[in-house]
Coordinates of C-alpha atoms and ligand atoms in Angstrom, one line a residue:
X1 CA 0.0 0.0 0.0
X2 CA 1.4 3.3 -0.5
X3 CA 1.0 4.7 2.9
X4 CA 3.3 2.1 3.9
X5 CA 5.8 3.9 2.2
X6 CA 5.0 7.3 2.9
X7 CA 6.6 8.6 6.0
X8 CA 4.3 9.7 9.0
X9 CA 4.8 11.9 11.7
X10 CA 1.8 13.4 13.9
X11 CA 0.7 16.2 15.8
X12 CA -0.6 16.1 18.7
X13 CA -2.0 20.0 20.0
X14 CA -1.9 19.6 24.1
X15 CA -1.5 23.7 24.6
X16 CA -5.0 24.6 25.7
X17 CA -5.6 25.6 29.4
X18 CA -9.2 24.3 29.4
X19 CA -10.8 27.0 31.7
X20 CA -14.3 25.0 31.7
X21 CA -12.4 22.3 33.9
X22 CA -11.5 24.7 36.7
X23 CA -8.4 23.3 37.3
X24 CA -5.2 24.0 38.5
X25 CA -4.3 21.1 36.2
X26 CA -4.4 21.7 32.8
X27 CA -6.6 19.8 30.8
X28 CA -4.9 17.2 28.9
X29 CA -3.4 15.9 32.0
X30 CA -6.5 15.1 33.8
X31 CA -7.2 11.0 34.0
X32 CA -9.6 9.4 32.2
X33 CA -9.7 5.5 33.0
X34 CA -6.2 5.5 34.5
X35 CA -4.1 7.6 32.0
X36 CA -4.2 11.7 31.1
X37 CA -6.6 13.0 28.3
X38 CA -3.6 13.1 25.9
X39 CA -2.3 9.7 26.1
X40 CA -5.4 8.0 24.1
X41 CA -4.3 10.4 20.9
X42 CA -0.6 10.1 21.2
X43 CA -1.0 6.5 21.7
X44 CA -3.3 6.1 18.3
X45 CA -0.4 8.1 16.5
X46 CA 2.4 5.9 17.9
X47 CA 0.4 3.1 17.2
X48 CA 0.5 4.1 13.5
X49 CA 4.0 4.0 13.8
X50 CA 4.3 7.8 13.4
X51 CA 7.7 9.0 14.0
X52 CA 7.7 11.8 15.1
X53 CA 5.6 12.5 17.0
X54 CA 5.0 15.7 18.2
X55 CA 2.8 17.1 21.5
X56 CA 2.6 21.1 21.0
X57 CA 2.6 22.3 24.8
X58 CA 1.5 25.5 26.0
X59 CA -0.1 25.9 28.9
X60 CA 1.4 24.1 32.1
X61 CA 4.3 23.0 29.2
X62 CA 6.7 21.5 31.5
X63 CA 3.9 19.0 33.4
X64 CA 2.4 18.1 30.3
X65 CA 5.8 17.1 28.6
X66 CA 7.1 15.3 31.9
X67 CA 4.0 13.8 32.5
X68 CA 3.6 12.5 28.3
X69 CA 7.0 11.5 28.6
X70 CA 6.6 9.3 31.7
X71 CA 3.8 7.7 30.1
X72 CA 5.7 7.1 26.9
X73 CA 9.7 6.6 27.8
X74 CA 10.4 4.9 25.1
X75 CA 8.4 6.5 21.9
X76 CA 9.8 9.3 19.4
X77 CA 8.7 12.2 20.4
X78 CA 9.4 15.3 19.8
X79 CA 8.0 18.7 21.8
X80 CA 6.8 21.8 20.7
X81 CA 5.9 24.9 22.4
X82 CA 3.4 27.2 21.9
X83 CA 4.2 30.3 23.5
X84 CA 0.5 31.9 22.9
X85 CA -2.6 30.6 22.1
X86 CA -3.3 32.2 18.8
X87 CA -4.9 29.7 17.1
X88 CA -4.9 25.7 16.1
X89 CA -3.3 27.1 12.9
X90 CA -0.2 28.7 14.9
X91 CA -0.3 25.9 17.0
X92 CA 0.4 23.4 14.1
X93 CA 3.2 25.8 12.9
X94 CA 5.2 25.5 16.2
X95 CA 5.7 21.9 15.3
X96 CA 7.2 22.8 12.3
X97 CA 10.9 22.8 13.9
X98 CA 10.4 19.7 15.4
X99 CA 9.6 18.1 12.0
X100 CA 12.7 19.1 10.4
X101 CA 13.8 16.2 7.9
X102 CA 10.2 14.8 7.8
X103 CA 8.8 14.7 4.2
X104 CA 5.9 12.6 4.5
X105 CA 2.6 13.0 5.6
X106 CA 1.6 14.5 8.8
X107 CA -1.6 13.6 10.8
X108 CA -3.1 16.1 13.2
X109 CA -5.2 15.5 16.0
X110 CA -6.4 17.0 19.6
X111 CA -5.0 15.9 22.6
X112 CA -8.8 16.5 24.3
X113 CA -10.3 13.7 22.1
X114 CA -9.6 10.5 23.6
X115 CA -12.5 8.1 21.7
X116 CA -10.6 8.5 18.3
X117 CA -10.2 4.9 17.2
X118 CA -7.2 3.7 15.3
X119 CA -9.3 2.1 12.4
X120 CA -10.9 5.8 12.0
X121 CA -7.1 6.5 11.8
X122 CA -6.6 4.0 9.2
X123 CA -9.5 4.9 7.2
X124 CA -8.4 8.9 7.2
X125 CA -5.0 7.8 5.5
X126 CA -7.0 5.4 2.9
X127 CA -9.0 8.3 2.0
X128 CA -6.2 10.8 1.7
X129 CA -4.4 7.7 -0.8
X130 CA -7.8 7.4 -2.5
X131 CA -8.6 11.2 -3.0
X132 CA -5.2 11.6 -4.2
X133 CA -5.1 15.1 -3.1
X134 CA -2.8 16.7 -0.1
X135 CA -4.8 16.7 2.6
X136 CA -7.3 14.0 3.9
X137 CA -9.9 14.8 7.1
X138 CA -12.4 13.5 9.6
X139 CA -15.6 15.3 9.2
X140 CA -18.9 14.1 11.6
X141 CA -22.6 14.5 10.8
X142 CA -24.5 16.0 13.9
X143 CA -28.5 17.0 14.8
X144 CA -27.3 20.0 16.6
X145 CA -23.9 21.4 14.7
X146 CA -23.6 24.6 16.7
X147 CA -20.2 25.6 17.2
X148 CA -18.6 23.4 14.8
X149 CA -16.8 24.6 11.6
X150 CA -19.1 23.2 8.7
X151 CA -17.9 21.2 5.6
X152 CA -18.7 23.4 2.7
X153 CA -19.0 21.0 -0.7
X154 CA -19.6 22.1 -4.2
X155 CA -20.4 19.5 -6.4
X156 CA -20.5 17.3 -3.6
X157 CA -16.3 18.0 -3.2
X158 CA -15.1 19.4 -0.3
X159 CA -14.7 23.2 -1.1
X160 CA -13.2 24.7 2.1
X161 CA -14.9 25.1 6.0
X162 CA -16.3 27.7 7.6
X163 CA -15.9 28.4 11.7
X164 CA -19.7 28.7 13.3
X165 CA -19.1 32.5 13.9
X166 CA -17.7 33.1 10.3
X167 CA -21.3 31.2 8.6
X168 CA -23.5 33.2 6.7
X169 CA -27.2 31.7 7.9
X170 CA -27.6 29.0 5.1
X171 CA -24.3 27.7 5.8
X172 CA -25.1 27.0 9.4
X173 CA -28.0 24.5 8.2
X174 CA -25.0 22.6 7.1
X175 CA -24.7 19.7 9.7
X176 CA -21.6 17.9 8.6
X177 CA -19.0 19.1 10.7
X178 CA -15.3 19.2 11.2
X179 CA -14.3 17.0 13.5
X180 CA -10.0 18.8 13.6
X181 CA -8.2 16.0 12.7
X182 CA -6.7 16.0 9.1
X183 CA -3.9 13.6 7.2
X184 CA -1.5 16.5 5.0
X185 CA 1.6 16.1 3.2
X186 CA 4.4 18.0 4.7
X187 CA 5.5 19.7 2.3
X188 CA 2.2 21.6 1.5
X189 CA 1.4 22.0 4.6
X190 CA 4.5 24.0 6.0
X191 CA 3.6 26.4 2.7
X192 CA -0.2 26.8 3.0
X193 CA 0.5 27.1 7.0
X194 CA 2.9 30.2 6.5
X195 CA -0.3 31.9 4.0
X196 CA -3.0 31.7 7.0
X197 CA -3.9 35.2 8.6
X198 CA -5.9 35.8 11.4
X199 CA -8.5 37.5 9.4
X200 CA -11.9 36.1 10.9
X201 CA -14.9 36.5 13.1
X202 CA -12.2 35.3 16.0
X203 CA -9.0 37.0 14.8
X204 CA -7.6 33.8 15.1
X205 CA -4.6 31.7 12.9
X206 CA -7.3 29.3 11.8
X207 CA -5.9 25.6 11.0
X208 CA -9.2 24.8 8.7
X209 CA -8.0 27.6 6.2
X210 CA -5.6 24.6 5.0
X211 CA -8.9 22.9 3.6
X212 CA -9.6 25.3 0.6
X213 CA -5.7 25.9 0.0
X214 CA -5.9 21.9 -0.6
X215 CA -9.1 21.9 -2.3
X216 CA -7.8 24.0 -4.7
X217 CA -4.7 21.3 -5.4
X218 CA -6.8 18.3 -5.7
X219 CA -9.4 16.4 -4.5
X220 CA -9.9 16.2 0.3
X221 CA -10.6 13.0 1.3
X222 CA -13.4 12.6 3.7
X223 CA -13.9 10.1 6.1
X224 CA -17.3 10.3 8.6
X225 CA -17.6 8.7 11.6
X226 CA -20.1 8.7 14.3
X227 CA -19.9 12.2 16.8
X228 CA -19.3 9.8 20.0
X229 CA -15.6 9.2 18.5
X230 CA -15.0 13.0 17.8
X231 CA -15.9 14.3 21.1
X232 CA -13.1 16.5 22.9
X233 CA -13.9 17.0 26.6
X234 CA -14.5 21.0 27.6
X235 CA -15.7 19.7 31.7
X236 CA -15.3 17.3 34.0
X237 CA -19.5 16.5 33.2
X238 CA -18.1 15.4 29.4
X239 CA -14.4 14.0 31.0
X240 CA -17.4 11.7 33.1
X241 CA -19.0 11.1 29.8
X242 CA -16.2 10.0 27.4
X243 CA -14.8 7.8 30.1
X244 CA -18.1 6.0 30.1
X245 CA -17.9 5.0 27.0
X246 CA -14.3 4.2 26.7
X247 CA -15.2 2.4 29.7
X248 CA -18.2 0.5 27.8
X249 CA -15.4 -0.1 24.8
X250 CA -13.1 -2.0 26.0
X251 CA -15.3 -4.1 28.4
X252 CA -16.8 -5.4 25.5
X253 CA -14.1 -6.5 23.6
X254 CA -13.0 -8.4 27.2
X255 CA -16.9 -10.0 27.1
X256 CA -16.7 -11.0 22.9
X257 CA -13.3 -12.4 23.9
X258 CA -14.7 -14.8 26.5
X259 CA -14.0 -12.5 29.8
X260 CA -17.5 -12.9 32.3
X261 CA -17.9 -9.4 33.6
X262 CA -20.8 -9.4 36.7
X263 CA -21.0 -5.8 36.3
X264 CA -19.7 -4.1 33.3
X265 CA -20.7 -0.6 34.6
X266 CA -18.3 -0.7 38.3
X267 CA -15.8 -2.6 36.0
X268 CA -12.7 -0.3 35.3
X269 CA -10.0 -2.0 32.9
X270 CA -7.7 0.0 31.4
X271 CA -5.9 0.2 28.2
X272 CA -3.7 -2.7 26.8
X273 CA -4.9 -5.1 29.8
X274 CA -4.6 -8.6 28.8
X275 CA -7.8 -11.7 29.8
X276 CA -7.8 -15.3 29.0
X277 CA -11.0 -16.6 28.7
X278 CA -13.5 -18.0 31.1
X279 CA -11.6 -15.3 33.5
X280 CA -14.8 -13.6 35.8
X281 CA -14.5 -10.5 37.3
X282 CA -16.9 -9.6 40.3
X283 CA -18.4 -6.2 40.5
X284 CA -16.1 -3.4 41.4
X285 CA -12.9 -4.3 40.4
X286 CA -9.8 -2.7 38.6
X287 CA -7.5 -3.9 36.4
X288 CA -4.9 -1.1 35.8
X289 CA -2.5 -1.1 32.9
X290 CA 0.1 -3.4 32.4
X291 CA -1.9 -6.2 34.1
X292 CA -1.7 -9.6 32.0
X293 CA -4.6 -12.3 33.7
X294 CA -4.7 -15.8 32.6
X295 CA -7.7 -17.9 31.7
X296 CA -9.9 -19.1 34.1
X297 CA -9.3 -16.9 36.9
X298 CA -11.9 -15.3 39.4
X299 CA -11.3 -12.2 40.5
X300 CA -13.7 -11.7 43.4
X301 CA -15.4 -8.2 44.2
X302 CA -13.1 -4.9 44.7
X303 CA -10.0 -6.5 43.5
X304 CA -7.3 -3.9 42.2
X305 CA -4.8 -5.0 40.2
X306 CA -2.1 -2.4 39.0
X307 CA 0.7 -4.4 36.3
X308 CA 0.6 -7.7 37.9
X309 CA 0.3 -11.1 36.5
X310 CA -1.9 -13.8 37.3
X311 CA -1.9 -17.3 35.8
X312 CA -4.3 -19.7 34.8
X313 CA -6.6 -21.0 37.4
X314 CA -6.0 -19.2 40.3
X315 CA -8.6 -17.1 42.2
X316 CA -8.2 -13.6 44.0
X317 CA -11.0 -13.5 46.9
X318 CA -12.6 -9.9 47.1
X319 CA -10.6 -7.1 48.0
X320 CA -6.9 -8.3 47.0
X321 CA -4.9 -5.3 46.0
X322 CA -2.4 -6.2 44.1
X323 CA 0.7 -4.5 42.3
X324 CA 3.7 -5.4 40.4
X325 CA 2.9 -9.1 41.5
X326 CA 3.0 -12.3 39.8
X327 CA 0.7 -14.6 40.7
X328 CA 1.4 -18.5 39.7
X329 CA -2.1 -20.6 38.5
X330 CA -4.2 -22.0 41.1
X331 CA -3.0 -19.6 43.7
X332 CA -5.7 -18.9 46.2
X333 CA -5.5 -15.3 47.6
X334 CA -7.4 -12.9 49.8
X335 CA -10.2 -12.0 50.8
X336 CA -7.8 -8.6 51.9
X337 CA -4.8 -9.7 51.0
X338 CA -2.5 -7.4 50.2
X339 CA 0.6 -8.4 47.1
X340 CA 3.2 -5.6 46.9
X341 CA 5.6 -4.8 43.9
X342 CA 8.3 -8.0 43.6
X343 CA 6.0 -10.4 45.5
X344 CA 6.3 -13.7 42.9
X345 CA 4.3 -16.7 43.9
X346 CA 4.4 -20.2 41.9
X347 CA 2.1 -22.6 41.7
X348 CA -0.8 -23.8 44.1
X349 CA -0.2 -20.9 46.5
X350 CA -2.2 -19.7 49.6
X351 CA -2.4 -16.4 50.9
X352 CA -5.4 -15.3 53.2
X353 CA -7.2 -12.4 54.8
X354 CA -4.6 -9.9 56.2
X355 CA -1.6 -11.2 54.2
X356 CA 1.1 -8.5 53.2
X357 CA 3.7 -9.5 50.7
X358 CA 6.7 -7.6 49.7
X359 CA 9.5 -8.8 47.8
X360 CA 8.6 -12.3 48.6
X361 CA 9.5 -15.2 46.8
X362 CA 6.8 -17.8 47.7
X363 CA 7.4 -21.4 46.4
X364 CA 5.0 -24.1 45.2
X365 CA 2.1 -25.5 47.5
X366 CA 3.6 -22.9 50.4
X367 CA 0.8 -21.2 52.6
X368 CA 0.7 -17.9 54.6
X369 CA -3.8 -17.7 55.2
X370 CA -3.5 -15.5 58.1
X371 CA -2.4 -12.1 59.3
X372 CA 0.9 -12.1 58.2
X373 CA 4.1 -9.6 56.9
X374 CA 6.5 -11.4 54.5
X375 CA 8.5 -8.7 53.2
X376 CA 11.9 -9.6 51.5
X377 CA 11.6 -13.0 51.9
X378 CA 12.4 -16.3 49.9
X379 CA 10.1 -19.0 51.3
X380 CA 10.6 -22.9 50.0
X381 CA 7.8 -24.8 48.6
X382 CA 5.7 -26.6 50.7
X383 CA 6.1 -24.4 53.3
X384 CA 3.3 -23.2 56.2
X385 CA 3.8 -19.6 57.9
X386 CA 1.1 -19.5 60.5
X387 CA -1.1 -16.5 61.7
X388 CA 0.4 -14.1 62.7
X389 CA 4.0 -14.2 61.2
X390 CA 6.2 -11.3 60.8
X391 CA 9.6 -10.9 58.9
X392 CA 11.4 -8.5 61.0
X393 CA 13.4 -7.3 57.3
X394 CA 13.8 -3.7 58.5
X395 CA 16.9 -2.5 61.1
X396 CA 15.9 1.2 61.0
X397 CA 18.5 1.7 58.4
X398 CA 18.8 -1.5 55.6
X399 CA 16.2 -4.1 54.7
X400 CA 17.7 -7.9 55.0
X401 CA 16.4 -10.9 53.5
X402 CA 14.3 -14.0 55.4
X403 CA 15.1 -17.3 53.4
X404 CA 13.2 -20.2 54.5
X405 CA 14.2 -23.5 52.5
X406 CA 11.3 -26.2 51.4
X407 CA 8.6 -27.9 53.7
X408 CA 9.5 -25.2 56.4
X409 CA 6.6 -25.0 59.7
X410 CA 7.0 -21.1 61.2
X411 CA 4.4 -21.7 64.1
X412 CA 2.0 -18.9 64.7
X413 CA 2.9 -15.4 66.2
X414 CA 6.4 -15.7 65.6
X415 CA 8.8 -13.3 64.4
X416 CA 11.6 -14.1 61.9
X417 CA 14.4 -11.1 62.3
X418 CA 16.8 -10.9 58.8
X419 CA 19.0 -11.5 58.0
X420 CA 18.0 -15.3 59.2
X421 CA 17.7 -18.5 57.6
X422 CA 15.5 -21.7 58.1
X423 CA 16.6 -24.8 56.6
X424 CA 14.9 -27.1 55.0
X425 CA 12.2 -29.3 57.0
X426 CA 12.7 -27.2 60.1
X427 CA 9.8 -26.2 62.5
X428 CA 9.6 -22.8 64.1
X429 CA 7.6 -22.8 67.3
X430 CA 4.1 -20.6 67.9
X431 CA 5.6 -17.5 69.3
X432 CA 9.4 -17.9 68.9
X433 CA 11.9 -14.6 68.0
X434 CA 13.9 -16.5 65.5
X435 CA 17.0 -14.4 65.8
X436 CA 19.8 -17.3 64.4
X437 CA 19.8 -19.5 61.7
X438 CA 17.8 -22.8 62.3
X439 CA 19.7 -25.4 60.5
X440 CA 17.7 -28.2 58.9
X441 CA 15.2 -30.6 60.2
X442 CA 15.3 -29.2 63.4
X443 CA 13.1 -27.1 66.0
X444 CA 13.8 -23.3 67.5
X445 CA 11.6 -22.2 70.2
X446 CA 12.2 -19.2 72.0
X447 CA 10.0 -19.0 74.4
X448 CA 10.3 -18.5 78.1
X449 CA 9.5 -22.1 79.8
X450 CA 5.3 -21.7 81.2
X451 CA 4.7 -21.7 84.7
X452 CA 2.0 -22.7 86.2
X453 CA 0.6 -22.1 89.9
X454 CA -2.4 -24.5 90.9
X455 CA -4.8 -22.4 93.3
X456 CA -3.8 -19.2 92.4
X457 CA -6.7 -17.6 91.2
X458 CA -8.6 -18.6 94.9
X459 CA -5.9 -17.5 97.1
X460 CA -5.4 -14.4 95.5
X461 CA -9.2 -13.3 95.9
X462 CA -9.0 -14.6 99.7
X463 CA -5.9 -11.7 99.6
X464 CA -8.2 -9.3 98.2
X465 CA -11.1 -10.1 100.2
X466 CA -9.4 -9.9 103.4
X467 CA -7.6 -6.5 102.7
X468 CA -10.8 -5.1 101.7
X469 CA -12.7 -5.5 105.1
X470 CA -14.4 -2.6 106.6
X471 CA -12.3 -1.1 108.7
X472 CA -9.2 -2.7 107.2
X473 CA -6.4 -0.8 106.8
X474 CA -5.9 -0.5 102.8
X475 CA -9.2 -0.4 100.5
X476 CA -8.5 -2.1 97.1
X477 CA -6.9 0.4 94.6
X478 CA -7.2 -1.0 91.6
X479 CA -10.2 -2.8 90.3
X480 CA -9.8 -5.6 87.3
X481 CA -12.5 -6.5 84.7
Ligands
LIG501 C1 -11.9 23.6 15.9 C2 -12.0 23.8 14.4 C3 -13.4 23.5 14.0 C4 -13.9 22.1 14.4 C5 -13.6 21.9 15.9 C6 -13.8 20.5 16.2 C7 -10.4 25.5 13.8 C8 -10.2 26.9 13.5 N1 -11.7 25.1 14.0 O1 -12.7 24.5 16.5 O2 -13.6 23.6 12.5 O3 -15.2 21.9 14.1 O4 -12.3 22.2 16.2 O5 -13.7 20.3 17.6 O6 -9.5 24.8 13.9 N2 -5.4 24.7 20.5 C9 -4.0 25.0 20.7 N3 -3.5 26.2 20.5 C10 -4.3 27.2 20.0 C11 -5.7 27.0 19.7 C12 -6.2 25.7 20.0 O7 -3.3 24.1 21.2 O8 -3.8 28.3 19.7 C13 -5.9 23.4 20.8 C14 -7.0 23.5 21.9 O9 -6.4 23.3 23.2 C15 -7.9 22.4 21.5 C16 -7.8 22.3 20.0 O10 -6.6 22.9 19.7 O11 -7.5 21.1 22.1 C17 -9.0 22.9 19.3 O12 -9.0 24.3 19.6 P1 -10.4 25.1 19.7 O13 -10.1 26.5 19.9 O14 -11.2 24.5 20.8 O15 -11.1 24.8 18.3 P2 -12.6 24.9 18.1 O16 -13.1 26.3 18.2 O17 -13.3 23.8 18.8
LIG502 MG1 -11.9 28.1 19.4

């Protein structure tokens, strides 16, 4: 095809301050489903394999770059900056340095519309190879167009646009719309661009002036798609409303792919998630990016999973938070257990309610179901760490490891202080300070021998009693209960 070989670069205009949002935080950083506004457009761009491509800042310029370039580390971007807002036509120009030694085509889109779908992306560049023209552009039909810059055809081609405020009153019956987002070829576009003035109803550098300069070269291509995808969020009331449907989006590719969702609506995944099938999810829960679940897992109510991986078979009882975890298959985890970043279990592994993991290597078949801290730890397979089990892996100053080698018993309530190692077969008993090594296949107790005083309880209340008397000499001072 030849927009294989055409080269693409993108731009992706992320200056605006968005007022309506009133918000010290400018607009295209504000999360929608787990990532800022701007990511779902730059994404689509880098997607296309675009290269480069590049965010025009403005407002806020250093937090928007740091926080796009966080979210993209690797990808080819280039920034811009737009000093003053004069204008998505001026805006587009500031890119223009940062496209030096591009000579291909150039997409153009808003970092405020997240919906925009690749395949809408794809279409706009088959159109512009169809038309054969320089410039190629997304246009959407709507009831109520106010506001919108209207597609002006003669002959049923694309003639040029006209902004709302700039429409003479038969032109504002026009109801296809421009939806901003364009396909042009570099070369014509850094010409046409330096041609725009600001002479209009808003005084403004407008960007849709390029359409009649291209019109007049050859033939736009058009491609309509349905107004949901064009949206750009103005307030957090639309932010609420695009997110729903993003929302609705991917949750249905997850139920045609064989994922049960109990209810879609309180179900958040986020982009790029991966679900095997015959995986259920329970209301409530989150699956954050970078999270990769196998098949046939059950993830019970309120789950929140942030890039962890869970294989095949295993189930997370409600209200596991997980993150940065892996999770072997048939693991059995939760309710309220708690999987921190480096915790890796293998196979057939239980943690319960009030578990803590933290660096923790857990091996096959090994359990931990209650009330327990296993931070820096390598634990054996086969092990069982009872209630109550802390690793003592912090001195105040460094964190030392716990290593407990296979078919290890900690009894319950005890405390393993690191560095400290527990060899193979050993048993720990319920309420020992494991402070040296236990070699294998044998017992450390460290607790203090029990005593035990038959008669006690009788002749201490006989003490009591007798002290109490009237007219005794000391009343009781302290009363127990
Ligand atoms: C623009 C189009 C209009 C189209 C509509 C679709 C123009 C002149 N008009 O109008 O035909 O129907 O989008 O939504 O292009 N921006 C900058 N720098 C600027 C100006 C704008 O970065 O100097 C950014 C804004 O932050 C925003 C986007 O560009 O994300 C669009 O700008 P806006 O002024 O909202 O354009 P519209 O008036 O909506
Ligand atoms: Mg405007």
């Amino acid at each position: 095809m030849l927009r294989r070989m055409t080269a693409l670069a993108a731009v992706v205009l992320c200056a605006g301050k968005g007022t309506r949002m009133k918000s010290e935080k400018a607009k295209v950083l504000h999360p929608i489903l787990g990532l800022p506004l701007c990511a779902y457009p730059l994404k689509r761009a880098l997607d296309l394999g675009a290269s480069p491509v590049v965010p025009v800042v403005g407002h806020q310029a250093a937090e928007v770059e740091k926080s796009i370039r966080a979210h993209f580390p690797d990808a080819p971007l280039r920034f811009a900056l737009q000093k003053e807002q004069r204008g998505t036509a001026d805006a587009v120009k500031s890119a223009q340095g940062a496209m030096t030694g591009h000579s291909g085509r150039v997409l153009i889109l808003y970092g405020d519309v997240p919906l925009l779908r690749r395949e809408t992306l794809e279409a706009l560049l088959a159109a512009h190879d169809r038309a054969g023209g320089v410039l190629a552009m997304v246009s959407t039909t709507l009831e109520d167009p106010t506001g919108y810059g209207r597609v002006i055809r003669e002959g049923g081609k694309v003639a040029r646009i006209v902004e709302h405020k700039d429409c003479t009153p038969a032109q504002r019956q026009v109801r296809e719309c421009n939806a901003g987002i364009y396909s042009v070829d570099a070369d014509f576009l850094w010409t046409a661009l330096a041609d725009i003035q600001p002479v209009n109803a808003q005084g403004e550098y407008y960007l849709t002036d390029l359409v009649e300069m291209a019109a007049k070269r050859g033939p736009v291509g058009t491609v309509d798609v349905d107004a949901t995808e064009t949206a750009g969020v103005n307030d957090r009331v639309e932010l609420a409303a695009r997110a729903r449907v993003l929302q609705q989006r991917i949750n249905e590719q997850h139920m045609r792919a064989g994922v049960t969702l109990m209810d879609p609506a309180s179900t958040f995944i986020e982009e790029g998630v991966r679900i095997g099938p015959d995986t259920e999810l329970g209301p409530q829960v989150t699956l954050a990016a970078g999270t990769v679940v196998g098949r046939d897992v059950t993830i019970g109510q309120g789950c929140v999973l942030t890039a962890s991986q869970v294989a095949d078979g295993t189930t997370l009882k409600p209200y596991s938070v997980l993150e940065d975890a892996v999770v072997g298959g048939r693991c059995i985890i939760g309710p309220f257990a708690r999987l921190r970043p480096g915790t890796e279990l293998a196979e057939d592994v239980h943690l319960g309610n009030f578990v803590e993991t933290k660096k923790a290597r857990i091996g096959r078949g090994s359990k931990a179901n209650h009330l327990a801290y296993l931070g820096d730890a390598n634990i054996g397979s086969g092990c069982n760490v009872g209630a109550g089990t802390i690793t003592c892996n912090y001195d105040g100053v460094n964190k030392h490891l716990t290593e407990l080698g296979d078919g290890v018993f900690i009894g319950s309530d005890s405390q393993l202080v690191a560095p400290v190692k527990v060899g193979d077969g050993a048993y720990v008993g319920a309420g020992t300070t494991v402070t040296k090594n236990v070699p294998p296949g044998s017992l450390a107790v460290s607790r203090a021998p029990q005593v035990v005083k038959e008669g006690w309880v009788a002749a201490k209340k006989a003490r009591q009693s007798k002290s109490a008397k009237p007219g005794g000499e000391t009343p009781p001072t302290a009363k127990t209960g």
